[in-house]
PDB file of C-alpha atoms in Angstrom:
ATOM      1  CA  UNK A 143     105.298   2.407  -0.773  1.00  0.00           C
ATOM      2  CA  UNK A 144     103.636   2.791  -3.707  1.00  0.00           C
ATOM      3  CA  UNK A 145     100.540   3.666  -1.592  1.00  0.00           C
ATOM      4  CA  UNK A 146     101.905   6.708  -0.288  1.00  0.00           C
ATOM      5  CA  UNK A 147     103.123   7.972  -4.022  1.00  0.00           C
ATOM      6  CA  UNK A 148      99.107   8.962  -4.257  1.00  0.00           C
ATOM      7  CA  UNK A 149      98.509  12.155  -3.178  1.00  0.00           C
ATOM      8  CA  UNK A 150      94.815  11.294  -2.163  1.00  0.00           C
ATOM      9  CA  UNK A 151      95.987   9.073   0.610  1.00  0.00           C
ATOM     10  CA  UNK A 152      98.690  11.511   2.003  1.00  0.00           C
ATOM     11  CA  UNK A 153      97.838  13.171   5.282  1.00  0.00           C
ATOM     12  CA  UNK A 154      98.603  17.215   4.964  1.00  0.00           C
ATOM     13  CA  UNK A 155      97.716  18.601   7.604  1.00  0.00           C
ATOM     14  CA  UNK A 156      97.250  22.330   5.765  1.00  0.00           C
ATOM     15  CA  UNK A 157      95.197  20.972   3.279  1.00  0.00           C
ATOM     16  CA  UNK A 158      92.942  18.630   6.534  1.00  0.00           C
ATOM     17  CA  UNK A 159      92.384  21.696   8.460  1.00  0.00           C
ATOM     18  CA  UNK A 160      91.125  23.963   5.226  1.00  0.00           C
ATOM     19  CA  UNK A 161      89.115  20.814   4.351  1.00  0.00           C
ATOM     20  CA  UNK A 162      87.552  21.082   7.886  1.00  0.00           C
ATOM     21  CA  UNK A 163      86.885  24.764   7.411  1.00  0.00           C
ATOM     22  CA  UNK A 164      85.203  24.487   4.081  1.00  0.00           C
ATOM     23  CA  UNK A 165      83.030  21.534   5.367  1.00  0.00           C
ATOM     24  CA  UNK A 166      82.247  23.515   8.424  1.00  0.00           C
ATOM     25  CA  UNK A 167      80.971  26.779   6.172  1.00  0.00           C
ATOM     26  CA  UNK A 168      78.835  24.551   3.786  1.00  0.00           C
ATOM     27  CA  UNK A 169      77.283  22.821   6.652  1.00  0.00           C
ATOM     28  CA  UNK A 170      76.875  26.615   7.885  1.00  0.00           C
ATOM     29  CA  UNK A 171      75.181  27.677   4.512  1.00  0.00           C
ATOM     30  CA  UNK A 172      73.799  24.844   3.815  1.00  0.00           C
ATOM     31  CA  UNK A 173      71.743  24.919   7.679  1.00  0.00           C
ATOM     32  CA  UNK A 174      70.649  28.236   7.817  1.00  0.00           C
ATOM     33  CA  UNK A 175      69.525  28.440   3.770  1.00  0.00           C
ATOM     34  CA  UNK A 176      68.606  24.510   2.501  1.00  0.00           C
ATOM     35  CA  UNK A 177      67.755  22.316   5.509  1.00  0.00           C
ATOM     36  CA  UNK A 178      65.522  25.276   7.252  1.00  0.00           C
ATOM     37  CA  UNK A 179      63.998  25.747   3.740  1.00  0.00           C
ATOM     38  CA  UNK A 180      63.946  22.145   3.113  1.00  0.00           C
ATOM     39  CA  UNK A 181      62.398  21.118   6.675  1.00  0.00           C
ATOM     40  CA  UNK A 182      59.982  23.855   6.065  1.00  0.00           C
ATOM     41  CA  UNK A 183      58.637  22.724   3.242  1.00  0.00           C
ATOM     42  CA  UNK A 184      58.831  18.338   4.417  1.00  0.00           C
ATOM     43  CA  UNK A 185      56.999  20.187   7.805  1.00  0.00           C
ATOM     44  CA  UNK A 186      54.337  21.491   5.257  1.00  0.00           C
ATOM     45  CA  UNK A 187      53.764  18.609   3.352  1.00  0.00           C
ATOM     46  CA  UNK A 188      53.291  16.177   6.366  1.00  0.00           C
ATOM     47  CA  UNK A 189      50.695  18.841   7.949  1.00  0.00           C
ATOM     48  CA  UNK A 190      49.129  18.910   4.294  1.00  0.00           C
ATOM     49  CA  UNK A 191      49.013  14.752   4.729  1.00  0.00           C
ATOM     50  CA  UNK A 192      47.857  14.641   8.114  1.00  0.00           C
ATOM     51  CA  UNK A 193      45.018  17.622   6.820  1.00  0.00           C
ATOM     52  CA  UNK A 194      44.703  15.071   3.934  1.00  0.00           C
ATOM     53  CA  UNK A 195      44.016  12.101   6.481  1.00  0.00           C
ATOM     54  CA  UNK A 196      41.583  14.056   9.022  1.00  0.00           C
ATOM     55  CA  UNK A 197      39.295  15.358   5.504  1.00  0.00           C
ATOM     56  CA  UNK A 198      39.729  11.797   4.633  1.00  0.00           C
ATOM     57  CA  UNK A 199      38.179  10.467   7.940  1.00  0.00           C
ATOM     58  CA  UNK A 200      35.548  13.008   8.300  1.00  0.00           C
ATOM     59  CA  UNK A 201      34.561  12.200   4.408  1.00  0.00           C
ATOM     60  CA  UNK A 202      34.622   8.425   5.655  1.00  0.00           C
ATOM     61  CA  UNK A 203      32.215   9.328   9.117  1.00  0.00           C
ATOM     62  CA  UNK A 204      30.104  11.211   6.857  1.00  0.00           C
ATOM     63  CA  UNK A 205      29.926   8.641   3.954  1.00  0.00           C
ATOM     64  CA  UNK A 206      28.656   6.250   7.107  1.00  0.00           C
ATOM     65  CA  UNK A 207      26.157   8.228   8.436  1.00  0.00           C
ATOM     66  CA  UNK A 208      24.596   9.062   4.699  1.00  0.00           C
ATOM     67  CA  UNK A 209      24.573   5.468   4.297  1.00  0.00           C
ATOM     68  CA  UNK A 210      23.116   4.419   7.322  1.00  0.00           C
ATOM     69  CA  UNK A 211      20.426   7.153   7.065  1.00  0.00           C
ATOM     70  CA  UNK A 212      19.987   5.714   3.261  1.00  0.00           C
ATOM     71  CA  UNK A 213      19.185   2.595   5.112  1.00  0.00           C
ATOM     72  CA  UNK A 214      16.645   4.160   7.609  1.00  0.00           C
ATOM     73  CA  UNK A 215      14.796   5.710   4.500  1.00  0.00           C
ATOM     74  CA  UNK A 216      14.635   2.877   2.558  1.00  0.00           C
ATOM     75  CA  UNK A 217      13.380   0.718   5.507  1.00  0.00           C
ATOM     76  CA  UNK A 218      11.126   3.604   6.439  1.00  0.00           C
ATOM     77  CA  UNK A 219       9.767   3.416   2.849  1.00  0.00           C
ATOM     78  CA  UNK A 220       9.710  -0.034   2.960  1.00  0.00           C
ATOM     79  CA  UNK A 221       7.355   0.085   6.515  1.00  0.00           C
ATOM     80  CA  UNK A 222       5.543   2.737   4.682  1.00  0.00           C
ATOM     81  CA  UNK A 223       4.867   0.678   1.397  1.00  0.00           C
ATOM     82  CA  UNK A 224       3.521  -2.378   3.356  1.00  0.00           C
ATOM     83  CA  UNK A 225       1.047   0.304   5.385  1.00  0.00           C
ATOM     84  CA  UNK A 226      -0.108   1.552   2.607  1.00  0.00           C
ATOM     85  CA  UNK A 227      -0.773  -1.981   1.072  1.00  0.00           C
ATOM     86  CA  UNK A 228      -2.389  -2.921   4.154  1.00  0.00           C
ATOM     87  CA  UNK A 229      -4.548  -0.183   4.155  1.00  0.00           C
ATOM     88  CA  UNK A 230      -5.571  -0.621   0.605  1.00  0.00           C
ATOM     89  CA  UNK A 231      -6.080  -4.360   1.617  1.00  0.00           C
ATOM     90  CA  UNK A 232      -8.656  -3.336   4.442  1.00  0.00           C
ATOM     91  CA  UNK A 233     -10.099  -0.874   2.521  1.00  0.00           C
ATOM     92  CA  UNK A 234     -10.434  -3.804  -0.725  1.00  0.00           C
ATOM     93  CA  UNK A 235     -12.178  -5.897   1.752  1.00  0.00           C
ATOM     94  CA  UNK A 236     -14.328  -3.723   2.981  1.00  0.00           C
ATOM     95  CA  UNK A 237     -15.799  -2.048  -0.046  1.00  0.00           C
ATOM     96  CA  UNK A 238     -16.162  -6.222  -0.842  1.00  0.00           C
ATOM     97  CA  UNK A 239     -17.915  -7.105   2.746  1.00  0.00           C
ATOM     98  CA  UNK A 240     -19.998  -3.736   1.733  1.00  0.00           C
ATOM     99  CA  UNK A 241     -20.765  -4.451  -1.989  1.00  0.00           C
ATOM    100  CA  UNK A 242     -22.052  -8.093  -1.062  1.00  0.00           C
ATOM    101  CA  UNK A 243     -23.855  -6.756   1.929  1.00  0.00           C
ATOM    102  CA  UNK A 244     -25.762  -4.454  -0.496  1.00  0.00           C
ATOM    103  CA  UNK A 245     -26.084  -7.007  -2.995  1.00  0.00           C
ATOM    104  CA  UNK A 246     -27.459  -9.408  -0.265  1.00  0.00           C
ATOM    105  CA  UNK A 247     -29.908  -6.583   0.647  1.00  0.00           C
ATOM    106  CA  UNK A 248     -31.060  -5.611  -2.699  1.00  0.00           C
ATOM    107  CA  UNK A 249     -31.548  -9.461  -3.351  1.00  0.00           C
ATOM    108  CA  UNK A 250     -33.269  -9.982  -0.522  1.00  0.00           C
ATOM    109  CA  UNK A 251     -35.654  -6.761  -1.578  1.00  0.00           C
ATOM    110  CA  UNK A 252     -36.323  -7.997  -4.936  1.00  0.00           C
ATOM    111  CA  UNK A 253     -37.480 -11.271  -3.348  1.00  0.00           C
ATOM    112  CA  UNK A 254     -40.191  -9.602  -1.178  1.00  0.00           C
ATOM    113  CA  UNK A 255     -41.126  -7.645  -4.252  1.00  0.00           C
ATOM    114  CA  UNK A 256     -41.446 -11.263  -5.702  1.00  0.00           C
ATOM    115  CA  UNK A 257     -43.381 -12.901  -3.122  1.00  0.00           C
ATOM    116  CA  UNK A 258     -45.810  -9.693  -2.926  1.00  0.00           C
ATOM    117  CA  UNK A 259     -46.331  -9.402  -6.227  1.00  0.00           C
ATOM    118  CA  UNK A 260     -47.005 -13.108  -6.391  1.00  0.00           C
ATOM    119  CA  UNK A 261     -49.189 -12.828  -2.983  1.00  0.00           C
ATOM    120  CA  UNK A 262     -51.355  -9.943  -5.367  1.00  0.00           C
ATOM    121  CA  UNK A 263     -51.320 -11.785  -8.427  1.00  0.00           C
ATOM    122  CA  UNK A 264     -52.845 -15.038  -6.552  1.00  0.00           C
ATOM    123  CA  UNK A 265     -55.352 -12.825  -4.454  1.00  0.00           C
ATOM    124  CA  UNK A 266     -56.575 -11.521  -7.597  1.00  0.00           C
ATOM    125  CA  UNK A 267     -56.558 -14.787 -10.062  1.00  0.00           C
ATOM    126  CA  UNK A 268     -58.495 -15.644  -6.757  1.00  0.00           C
ATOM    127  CA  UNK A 269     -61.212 -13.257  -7.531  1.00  0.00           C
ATOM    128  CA  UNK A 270     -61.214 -13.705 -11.026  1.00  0.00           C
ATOM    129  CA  UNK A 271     -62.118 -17.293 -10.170  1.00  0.00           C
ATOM    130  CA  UNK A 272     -64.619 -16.174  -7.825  1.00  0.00           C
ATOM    131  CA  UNK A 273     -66.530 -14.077 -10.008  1.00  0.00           C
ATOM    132  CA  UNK A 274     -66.498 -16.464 -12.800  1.00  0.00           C
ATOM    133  CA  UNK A 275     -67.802 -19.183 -10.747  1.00  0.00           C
ATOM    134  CA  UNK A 276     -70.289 -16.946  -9.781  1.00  0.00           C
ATOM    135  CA  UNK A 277     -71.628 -16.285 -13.302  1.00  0.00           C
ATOM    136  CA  UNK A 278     -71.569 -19.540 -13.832  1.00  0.00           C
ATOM    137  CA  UNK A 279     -73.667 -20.851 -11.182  1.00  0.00           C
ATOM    138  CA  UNK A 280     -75.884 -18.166 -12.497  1.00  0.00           C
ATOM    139  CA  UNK A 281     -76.178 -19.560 -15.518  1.00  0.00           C
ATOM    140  CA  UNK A 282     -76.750 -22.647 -14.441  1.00  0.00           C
ATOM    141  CA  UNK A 283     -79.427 -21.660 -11.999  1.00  0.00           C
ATOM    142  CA  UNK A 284     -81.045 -20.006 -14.790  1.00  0.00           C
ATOM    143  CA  UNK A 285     -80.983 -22.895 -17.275  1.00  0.00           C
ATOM    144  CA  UNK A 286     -82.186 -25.197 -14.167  1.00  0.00           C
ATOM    145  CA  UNK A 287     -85.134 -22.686 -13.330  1.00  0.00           C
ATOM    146  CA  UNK A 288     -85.932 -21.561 -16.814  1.00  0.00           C
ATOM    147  CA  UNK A 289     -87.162 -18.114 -15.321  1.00  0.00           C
ATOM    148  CA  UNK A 290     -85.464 -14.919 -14.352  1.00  0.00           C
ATOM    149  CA  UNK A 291     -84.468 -13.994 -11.258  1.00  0.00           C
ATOM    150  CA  UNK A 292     -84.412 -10.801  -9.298  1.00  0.00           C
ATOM    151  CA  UNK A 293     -81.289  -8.888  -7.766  1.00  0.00           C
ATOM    152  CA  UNK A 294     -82.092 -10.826  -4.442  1.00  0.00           C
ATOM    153  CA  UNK A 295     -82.578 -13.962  -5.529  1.00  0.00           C
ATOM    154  CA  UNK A 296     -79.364 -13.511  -7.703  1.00  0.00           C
ATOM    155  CA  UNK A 297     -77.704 -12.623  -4.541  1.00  0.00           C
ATOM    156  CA  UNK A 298     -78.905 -15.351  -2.504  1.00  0.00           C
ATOM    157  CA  UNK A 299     -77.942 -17.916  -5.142  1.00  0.00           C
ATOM    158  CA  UNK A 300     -74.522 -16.270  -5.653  1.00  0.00           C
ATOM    159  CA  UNK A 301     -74.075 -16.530  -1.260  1.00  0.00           C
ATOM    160  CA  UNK A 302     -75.348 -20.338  -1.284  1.00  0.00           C
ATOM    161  CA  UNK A 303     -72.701 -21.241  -4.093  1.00  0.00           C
ATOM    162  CA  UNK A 304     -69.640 -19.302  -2.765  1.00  0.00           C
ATOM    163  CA  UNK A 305     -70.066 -20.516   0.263  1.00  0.00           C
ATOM    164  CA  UNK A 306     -70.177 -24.445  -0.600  1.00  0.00           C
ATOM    165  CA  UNK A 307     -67.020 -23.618  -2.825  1.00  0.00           C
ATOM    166  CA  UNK A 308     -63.445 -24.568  -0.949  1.00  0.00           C
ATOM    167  CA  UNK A 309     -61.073 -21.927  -1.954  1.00  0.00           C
ATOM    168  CA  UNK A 310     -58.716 -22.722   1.072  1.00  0.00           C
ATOM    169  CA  UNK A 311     -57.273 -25.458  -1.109  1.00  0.00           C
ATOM    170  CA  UNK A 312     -55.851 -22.548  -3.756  1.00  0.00           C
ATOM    171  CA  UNK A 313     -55.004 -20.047  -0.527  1.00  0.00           C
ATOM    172  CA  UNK A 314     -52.718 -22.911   0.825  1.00  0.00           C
ATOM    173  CA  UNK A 315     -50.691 -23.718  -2.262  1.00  0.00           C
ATOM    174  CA  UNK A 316     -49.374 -19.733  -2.347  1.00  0.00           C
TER     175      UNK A 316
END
């Protein structure tokens, strides 16, 4: 019996029931003051948490709907970029279409110019020839005649050898 020599393991039933009493007063005291206090305050911090999660999802939702409108600007700039290179693509091409159009027309000028002023040059190297052979046969009509001749036999002379000339020859090769 050594076991029942310790006082801890002895049943009193005095010393059970104040036991009781005490634990029943704390629990008392301890409900209505700590655990209200207590639950209060582990109530409040899981509404703060749940408040926590919700800001934390609508942060997410928004995050996602900045970044997908991010994407529909960038891909809006992006349509926009190649528009505006298309544009300055058609418009490249057709200040070039209207640059050699006006060079072909301003080419094509010049070479009318050309051709006319070679057309007048001819006509009058023509005449120039004309003329000349005219004095010539003059002179040679004088030296054959050894006399003078009057204004219409000049003129007469000057008919008879233009017309045997053959000037189409020189027309032709303009």
């Amino acid at each position: 019996m050594l076991l029942a020599a310790n006082p801890l393991i002895q049943v009193t039933p005095g010393l059970m029931i104040w036991t009781i009493v005490c634990f029943l007063i704390t629990l008392f005291v301890l409900k209505r003051f700590a655990f209200g206090p207590v639950q209060k305050g582990i109530d409040d911090r899981r509404e703060r948490i749940r408040q926590s999660i919700e800001e934390a999802d609508r942060a997410r939702e928004e995050a996602r709907r900045l970044l997908e409108e991010h994407r529909q600007l960038i891909a809006s700039a992006q349509t926009d970029a190649e528009q505006i290179l298309s544009e300055a693509r058609r418009v490249a091409e057709s200040n070039e279409r209207r640059m050699r159009e006006e060079l072909e027309t301003d080419r094509q000028r010049r070479i009318e110019e050309t051709r006319k002023q070679i057309e007048a040059e001819t006509r009058r190297a023509l005449e120039q020839i004309r003329v000349e052979v005219v004095e010539l046969s003059l002179a040679a009509a004088t030296k054959v005649t050894r006399k003078s001749l009057d204004d219409a036999d000049h003129r007469r002379l000057i008919e008879e050898a233009v017309g045997e000339l053959d000037f189409s020859v020189l027309e032709r090769n303009e």
